[in-house]
Short mmCIF file of C-alpha atoms in Angstrom, two decimals:
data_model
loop_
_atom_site.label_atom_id
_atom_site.label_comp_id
_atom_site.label_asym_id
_atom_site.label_seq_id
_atom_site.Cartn_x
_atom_site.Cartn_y
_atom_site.Cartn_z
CA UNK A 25 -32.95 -60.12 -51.62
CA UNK A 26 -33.89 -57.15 -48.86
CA UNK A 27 -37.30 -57.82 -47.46
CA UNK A 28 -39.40 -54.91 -47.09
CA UNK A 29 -41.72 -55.76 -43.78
CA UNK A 30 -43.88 -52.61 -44.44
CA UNK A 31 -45.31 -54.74 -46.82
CA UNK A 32 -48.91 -55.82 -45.82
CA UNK A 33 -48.07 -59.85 -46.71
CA UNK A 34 -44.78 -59.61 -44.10
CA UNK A 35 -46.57 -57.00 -41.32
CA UNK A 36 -50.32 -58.70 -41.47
CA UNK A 37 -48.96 -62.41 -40.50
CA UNK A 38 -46.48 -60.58 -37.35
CA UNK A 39 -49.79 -58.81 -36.40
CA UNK A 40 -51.79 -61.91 -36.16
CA UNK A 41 -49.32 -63.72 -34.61
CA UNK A 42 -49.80 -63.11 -31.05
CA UNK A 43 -53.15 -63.56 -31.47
CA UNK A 44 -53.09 -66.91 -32.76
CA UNK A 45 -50.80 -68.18 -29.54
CA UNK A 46 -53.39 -66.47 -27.40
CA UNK A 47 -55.98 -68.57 -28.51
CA UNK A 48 -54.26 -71.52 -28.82
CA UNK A 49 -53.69 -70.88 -25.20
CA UNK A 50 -57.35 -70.30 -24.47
CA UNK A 51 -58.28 -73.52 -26.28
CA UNK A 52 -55.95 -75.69 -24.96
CA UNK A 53 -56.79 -74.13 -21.51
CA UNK A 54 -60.65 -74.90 -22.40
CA UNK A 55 -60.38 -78.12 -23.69
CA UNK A 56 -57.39 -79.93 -21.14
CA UNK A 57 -58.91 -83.43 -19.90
CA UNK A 58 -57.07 -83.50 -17.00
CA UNK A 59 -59.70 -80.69 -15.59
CA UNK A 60 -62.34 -82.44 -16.93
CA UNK A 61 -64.71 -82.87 -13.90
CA UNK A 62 -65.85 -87.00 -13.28
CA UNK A 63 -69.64 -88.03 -13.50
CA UNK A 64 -71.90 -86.50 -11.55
CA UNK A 65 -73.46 -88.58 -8.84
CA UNK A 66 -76.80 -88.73 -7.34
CA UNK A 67 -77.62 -85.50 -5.03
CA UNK A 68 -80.15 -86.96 -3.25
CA UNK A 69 -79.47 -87.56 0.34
CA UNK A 70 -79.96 -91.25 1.95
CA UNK A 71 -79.50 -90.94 5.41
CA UNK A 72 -82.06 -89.11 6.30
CA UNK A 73 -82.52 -88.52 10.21
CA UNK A 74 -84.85 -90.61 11.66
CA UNK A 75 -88.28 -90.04 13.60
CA UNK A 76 -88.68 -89.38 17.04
CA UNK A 77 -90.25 -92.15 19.34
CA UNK A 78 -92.33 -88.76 20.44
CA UNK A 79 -93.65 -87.86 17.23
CA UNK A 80 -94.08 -92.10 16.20
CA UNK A 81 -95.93 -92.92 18.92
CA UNK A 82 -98.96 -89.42 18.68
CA UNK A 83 -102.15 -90.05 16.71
CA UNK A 84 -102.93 -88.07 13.69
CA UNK A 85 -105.22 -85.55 14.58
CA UNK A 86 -106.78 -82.93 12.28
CA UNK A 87 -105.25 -78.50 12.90
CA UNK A 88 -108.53 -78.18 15.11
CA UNK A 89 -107.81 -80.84 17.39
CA UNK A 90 -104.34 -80.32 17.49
CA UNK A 91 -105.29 -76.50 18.36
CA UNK A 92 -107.71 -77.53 20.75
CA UNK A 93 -105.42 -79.73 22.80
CA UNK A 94 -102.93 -76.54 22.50
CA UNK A 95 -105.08 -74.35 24.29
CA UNK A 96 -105.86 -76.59 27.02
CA UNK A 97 -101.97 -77.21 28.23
CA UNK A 98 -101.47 -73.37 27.93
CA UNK A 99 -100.78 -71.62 31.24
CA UNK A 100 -102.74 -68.14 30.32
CA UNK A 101 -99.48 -65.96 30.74
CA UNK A 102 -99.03 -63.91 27.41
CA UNK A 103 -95.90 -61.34 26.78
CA UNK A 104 -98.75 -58.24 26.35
CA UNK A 105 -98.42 -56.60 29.78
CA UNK A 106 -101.81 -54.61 31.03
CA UNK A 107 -102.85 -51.75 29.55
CA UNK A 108 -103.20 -48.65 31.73
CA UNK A 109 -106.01 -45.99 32.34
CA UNK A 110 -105.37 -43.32 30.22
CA UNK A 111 -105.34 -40.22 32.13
CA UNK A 112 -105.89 -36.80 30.68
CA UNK A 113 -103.25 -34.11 31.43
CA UNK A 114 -105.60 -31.03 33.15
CA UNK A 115 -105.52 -28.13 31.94
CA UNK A 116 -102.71 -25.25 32.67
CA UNK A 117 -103.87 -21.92 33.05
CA UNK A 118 -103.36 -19.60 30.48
CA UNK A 119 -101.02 -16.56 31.01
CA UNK A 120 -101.70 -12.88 29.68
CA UNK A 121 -97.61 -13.01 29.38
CA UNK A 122 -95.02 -14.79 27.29
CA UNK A 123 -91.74 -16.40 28.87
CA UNK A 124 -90.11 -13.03 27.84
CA UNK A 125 -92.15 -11.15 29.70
CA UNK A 126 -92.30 -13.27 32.73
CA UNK A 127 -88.43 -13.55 32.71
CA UNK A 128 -88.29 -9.34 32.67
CA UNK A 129 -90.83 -9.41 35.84
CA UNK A 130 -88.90 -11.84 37.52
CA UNK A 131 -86.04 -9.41 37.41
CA UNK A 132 -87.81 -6.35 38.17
CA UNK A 133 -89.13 -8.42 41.26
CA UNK A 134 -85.66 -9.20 42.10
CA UNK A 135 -84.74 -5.52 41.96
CA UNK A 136 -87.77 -4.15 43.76
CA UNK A 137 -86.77 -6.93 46.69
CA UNK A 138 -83.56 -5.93 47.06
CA UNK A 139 -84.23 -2.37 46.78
CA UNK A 140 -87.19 -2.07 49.04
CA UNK A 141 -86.26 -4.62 51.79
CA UNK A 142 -89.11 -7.51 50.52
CA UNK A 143 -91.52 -5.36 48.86
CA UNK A 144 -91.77 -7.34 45.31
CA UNK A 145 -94.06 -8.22 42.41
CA UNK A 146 -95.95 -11.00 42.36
CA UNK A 147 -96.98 -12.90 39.00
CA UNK A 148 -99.85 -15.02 38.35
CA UNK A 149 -99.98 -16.88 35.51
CA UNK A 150 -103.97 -16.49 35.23
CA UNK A 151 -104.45 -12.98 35.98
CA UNK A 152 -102.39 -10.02 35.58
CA UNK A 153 -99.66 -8.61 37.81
CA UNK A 154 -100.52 -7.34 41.84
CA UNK A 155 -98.37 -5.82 44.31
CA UNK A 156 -98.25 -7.32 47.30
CA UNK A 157 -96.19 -5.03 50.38
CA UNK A 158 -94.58 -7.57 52.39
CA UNK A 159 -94.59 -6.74 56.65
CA UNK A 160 -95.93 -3.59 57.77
CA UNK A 161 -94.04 -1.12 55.15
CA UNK A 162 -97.73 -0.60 53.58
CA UNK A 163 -99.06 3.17 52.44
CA UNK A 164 -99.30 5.40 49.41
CA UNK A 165 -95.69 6.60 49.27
CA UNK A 166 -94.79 3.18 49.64
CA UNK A 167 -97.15 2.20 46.29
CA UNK A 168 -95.95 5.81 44.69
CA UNK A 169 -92.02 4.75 44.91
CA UNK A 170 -92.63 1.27 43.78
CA UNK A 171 -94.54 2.57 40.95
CA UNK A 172 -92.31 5.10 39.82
CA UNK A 173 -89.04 2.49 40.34
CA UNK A 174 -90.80 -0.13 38.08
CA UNK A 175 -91.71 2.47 35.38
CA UNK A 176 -87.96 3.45 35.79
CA UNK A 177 -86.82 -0.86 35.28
CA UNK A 178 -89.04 -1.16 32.63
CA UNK A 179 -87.49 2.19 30.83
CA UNK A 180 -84.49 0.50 31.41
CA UNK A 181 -85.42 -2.85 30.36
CA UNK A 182 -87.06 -1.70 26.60
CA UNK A 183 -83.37 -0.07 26.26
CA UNK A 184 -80.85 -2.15 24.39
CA UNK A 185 -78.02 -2.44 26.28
CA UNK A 186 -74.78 -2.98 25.05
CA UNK A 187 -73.33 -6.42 25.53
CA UNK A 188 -70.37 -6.86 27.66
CA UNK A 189 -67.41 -8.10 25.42
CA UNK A 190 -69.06 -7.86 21.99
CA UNK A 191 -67.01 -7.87 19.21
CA UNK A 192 -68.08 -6.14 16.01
CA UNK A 193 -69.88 -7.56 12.67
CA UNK A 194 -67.32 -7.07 10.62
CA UNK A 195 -64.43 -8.03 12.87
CA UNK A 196 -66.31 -11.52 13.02
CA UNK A 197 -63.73 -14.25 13.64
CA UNK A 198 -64.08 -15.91 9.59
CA UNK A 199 -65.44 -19.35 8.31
CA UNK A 200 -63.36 -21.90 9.27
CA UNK A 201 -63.95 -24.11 6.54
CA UNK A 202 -63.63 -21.45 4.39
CA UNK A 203 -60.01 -20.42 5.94
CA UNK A 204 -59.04 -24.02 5.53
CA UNK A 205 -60.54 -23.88 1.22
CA UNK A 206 -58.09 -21.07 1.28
CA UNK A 207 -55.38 -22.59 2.85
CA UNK A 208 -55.53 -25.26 0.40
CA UNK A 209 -56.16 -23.39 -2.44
CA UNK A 210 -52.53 -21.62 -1.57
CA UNK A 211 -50.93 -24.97 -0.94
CA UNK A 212 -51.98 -26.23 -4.14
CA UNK A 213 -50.76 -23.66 -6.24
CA UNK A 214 -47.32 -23.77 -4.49
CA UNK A 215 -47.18 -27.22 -4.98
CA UNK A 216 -47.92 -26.57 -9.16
CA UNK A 217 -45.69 -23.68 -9.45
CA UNK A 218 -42.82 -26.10 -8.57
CA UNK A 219 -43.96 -28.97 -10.62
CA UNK A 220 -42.13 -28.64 -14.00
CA UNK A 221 -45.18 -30.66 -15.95
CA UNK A 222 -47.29 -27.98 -14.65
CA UNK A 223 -44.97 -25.43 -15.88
CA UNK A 224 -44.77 -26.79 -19.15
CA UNK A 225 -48.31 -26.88 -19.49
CA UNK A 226 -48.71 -23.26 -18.73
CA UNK A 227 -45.98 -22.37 -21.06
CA UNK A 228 -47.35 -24.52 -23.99
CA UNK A 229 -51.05 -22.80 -23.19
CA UNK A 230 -49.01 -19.53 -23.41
CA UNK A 231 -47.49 -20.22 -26.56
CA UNK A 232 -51.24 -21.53 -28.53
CA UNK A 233 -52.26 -18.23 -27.25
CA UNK A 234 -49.56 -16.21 -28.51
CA UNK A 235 -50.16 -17.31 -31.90
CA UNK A 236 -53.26 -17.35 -31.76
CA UNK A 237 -53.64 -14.00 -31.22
CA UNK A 238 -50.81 -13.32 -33.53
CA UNK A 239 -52.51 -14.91 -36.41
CA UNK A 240 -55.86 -12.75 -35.76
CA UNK A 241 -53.19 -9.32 -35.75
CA UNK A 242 -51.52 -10.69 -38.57
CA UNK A 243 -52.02 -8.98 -41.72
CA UNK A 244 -53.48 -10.78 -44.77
CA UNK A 245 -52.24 -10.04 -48.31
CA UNK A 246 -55.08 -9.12 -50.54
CA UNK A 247 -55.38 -11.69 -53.14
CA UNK A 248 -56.82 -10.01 -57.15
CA UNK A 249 -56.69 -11.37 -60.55
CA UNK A 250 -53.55 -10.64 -62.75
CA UNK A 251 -54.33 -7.95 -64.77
CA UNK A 252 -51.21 -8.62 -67.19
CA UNK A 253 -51.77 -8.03 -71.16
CA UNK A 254 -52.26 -11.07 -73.45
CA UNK A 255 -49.52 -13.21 -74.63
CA UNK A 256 -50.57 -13.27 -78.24
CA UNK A 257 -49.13 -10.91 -80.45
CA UNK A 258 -51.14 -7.51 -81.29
CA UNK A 259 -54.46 -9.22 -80.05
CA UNK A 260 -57.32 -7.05 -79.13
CA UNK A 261 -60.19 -8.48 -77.07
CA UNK A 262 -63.09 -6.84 -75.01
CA UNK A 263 -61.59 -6.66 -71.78
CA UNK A 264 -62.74 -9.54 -69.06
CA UNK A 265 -65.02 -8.27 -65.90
CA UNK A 266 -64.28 -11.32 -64.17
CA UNK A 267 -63.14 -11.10 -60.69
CA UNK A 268 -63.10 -14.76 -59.74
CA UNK A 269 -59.60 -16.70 -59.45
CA UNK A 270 -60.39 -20.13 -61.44
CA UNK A 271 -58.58 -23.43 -60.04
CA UNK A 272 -59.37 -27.50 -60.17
CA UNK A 273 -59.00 -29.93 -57.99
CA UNK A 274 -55.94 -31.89 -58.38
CA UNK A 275 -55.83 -35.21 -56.61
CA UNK A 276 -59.09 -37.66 -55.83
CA UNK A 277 -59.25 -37.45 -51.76
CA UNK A 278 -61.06 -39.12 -49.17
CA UNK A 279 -61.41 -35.84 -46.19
CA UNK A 280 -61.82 -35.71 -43.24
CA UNK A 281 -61.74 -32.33 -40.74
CA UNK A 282 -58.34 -31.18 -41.30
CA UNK A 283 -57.30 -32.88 -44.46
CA UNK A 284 -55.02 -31.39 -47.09
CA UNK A 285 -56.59 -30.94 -50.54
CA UNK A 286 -53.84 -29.80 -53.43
CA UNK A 287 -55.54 -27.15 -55.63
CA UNK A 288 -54.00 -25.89 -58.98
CA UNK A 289 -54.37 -22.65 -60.55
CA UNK A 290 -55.56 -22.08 -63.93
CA UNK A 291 -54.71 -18.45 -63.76
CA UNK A 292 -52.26 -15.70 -62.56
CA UNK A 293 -53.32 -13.89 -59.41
CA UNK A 294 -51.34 -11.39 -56.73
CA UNK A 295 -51.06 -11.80 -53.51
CA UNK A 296 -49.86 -8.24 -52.54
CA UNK A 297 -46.76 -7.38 -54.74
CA UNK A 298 -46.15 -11.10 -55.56
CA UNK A 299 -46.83 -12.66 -58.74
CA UNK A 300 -48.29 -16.44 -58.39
CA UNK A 301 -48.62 -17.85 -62.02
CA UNK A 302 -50.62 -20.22 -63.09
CA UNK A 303 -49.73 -23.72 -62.52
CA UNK A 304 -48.93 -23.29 -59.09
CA UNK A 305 -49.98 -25.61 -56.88
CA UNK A 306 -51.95 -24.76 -53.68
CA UNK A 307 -53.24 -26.17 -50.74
CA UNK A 308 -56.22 -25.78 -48.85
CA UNK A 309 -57.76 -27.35 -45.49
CA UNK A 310 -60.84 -28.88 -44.65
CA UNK A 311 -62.18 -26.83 -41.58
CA UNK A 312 -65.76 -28.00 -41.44
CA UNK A 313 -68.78 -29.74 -42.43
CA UNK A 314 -72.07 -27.86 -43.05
CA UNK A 315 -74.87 -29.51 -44.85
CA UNK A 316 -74.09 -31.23 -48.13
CA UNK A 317 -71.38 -28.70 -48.43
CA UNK A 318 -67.50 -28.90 -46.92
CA UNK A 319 -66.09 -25.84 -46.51
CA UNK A 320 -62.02 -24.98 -47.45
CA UNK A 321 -59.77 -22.46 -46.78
CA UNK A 322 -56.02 -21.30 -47.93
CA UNK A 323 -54.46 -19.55 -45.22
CA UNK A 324 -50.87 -19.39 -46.83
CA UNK A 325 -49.19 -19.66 -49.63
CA UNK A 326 -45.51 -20.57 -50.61
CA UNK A 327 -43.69 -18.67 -53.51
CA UNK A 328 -39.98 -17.57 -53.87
CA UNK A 329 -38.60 -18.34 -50.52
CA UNK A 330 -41.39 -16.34 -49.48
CA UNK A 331 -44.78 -18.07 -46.82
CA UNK A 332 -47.29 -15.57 -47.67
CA UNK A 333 -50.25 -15.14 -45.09
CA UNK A 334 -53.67 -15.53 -47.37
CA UNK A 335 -57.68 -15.96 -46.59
CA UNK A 336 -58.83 -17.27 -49.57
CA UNK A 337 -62.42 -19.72 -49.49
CA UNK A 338 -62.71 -22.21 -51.87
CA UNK A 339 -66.28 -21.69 -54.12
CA UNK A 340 -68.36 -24.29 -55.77
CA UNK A 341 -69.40 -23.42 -59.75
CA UNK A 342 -72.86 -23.24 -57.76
CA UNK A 343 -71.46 -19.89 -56.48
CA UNK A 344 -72.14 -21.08 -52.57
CA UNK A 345 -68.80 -21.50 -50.28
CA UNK A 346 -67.74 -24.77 -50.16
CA UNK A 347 -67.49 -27.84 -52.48
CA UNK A 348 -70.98 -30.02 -52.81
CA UNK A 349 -71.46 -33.40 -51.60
CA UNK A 350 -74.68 -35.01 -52.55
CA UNK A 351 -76.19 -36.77 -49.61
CA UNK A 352 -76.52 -40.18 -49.73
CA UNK A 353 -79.80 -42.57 -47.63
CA UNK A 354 -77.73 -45.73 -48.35
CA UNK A 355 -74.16 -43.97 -46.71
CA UNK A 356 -76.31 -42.80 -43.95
CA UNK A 357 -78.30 -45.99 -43.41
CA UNK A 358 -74.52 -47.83 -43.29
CA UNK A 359 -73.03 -45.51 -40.90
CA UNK A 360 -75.66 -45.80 -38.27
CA UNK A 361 -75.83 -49.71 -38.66
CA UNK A 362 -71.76 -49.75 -38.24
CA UNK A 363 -72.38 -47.54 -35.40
CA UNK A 364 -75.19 -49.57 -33.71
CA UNK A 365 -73.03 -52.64 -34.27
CA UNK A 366 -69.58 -51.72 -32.55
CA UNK A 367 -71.72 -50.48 -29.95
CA UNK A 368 -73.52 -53.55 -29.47
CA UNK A 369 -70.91 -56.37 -29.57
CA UNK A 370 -69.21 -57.13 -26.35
CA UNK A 371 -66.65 -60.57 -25.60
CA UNK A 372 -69.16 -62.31 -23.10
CA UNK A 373 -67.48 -65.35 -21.78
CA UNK A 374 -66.90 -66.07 -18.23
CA UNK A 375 -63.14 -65.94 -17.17
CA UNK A 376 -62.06 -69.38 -15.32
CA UNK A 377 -58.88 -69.65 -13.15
CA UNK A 378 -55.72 -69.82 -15.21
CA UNK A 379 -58.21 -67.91 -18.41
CA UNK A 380 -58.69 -64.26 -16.02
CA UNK A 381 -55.77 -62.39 -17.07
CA UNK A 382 -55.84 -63.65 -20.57
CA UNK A 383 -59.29 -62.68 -20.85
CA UNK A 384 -59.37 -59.59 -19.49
CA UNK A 385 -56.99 -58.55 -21.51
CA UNK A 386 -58.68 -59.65 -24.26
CA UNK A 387 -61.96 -57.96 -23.29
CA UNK A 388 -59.91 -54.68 -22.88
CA UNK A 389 -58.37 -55.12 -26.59
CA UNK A 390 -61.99 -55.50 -27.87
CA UNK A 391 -63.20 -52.63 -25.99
CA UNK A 392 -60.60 -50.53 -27.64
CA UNK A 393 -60.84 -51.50 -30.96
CA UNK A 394 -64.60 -51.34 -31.03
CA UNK A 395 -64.56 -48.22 -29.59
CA UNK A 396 -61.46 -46.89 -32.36
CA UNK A 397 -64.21 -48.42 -35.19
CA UNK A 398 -67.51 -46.49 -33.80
CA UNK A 399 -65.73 -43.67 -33.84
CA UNK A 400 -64.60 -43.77 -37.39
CA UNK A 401 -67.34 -44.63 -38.64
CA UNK A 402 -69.31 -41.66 -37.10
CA UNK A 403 -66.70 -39.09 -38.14
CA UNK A 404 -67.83 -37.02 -41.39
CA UNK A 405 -65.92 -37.38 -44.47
CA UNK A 406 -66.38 -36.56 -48.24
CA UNK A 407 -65.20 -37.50 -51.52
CA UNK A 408 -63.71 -34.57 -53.56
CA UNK A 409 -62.86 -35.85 -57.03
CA UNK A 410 -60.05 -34.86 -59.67
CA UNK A 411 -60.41 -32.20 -61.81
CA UNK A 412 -63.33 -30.53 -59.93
CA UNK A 413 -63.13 -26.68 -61.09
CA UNK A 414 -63.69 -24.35 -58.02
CA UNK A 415 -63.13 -20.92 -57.71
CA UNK A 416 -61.03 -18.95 -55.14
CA UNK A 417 -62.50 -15.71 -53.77
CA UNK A 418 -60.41 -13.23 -50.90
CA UNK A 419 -63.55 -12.11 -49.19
#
């Protein structure tokens, strides 16, 4: 007899297995005597130091006396040195120039000196500027040329010269930081373009794009009703105004985003030149949730050999896209309490010496697994059941 092991009652026991030596492991780990710790003994201490002869032999005296006799064997020196007369800075004069100013006088006094053989300008910081001759080179040419040669400094002076050795704004020397961002930045990508995962990445991003974009250029067959004559013999009917390509639902199906749902047609239609009769079985995908309503689509259909490129949406009797789903409180209510629950359960015991890694790996499996079962339980899903009659509309 061959034994099938994909079989739930031969798979289920090999899956528990492990689990069931783990925590026969744990338990036997847990409950081993020979770790058992002995009786506890008394923790309070015996030999307790004795008193001094010092502290035997003093009278009992109350905080005042004891503070009292304190203060009388104190020698008066304390740690808080003297404090000092505080002395109040005096007043500076105030000066009818800033340190700009001063600093361009000091010059032009350098310059007159130099020029003039001592004659100079002499700055107060209370009072305004005075010319003082120095020796006996005093008169009113003397005052006339020192006049006009500080009128001439001071033209001079309000001029902006140009500094020595300055280098233009835009030939500024760069960020350095910045230099080294973009030395990196250049590193890095040499250091990608040889990696070959890199590459592949790139190329497989290439590739979603191209089709992509070759799916949006690619043209769709228009989808219409057979128009073909009645098969019963010399039968005359008003003729049908219907424009609406009847199908049913064909399995009972539990979606999710991206499930298959197998569709039958109850009528001929034409996609382009091609005749699809009815019978055929097509296939649509969930692409989305919306309100009580989950939308389908049929992007391509398979007929002679032949994958035809379609956009048909799947219509509710109700004439809104989409199939209905009622909502339901209770489903709702459930599917926040499963939610609330994985979230809240964690493995809290505390992980003793030979127990870590076992432990840990346990707390990791748990993790895992709670975090698989939140996350299915908050994913959307609908019932669509058999024989559901929808209709199929090219739009």
């Amino acid at each position: 007899m061959k034994m099938n092991f994909k079989q739930p009652r031969y798979i289920l026991p090999l899956i528990l297995l492990p689990f069931l030596f783990i925590f026969f492991y744990i338990y036997q780990g847990v409950a081993d005597p020979q770790k058992q710790e002995g009786p506890g003994k008394d923790s309070l201490q015996m030999n307790v130091a004795g008193v001094s002869d010092q502290v035997r032999n003093s009278a009992l005296s109350g905080k005042l006396d004891a503070y009292r006799d304190r203060f009388k064997q104190s020698d008066g020196y304390t740690a808080i040195g003297a404090i000092q007369e505080e002395q109040a800075a005096a007043p500076e004069p105030s000066s009818l120039y800033n340190e700009r100013e001063k600093r361009m006088l000091d010059s032009i006094d350098q310059v007159m000196k130099s020029r003039y053989g001592g004659t100079g300008i002499t700055v107060n910081p209370g009072r305004s500027r005075t010319y003082s001759p120095a020796g006996n080179a005093a008169g009113h040419s003397s005052s006339f040329t020192q006049d006009r040669a500080l009128a001439e400094a001071l033209a001079k002076m309000s001029r902006p010269a140009p500094l020595i050795g300055s280098v233009p704004r835009r030939n500024a020397e760069p960020d350095a930081m910045q230099l080294f961002r973009q030395q990196m930045a250049l590193v890095d990508s040499m250091g990608k373009a040889a990696d070959p995962d890199f590459k592949a990445e790139q190329e497989k991003k290439r590739q979603l794009e191209e089709m992509k974009t070759g799916k949006l250029s690619e043209k769709k067959l228009p989808v219409s009703r057979s128009l073909s004559g009645s098969s019963a013999f010399n039968t005359i009917t008003a003729a049908s105004q219907e424009n609406f390509i009847t199908a049913i639902v064909d399995q009972n199906i539990t979606g999710y985003a991206g499930s298959r749902l197998r569709i039958r047609l109850l009528e001929d239609m034409m996609a382009g030149r091609f005749l699809i009769k009815k019978g055929t079985y097509l296939f649509a995908q969930i692409n989305g949730f919306s309100g009580q309503r989950v939308n389908m689509v049929i992007s391509s259909i398979m007929q002679d050999g032949h994958i035809l490129p379609v956009r048909l949406e799947v219509y509710d009797n109700d004439g809104s896209p989409g199939l209905y789903v009622p909502a339901s409180a209770f489903r709702e209510f459930s599917r926040e309490i499963g939610n609330n629950t994985t979230q809240g359960l964690t493995l809290q015991q505390q992980a003793e010496n030979n127990n870590q890694l076992v432990m840990g790996l346990l707390q990791k499996m748990f993790q895992s697994t709670t975090t698989a079962v939140g996350k299915l339980i908050r994913q959307n899903k609908a019932k669509v059941k058999y024989n559901t009659l929808v209709y199929l509309i090219d739009p």
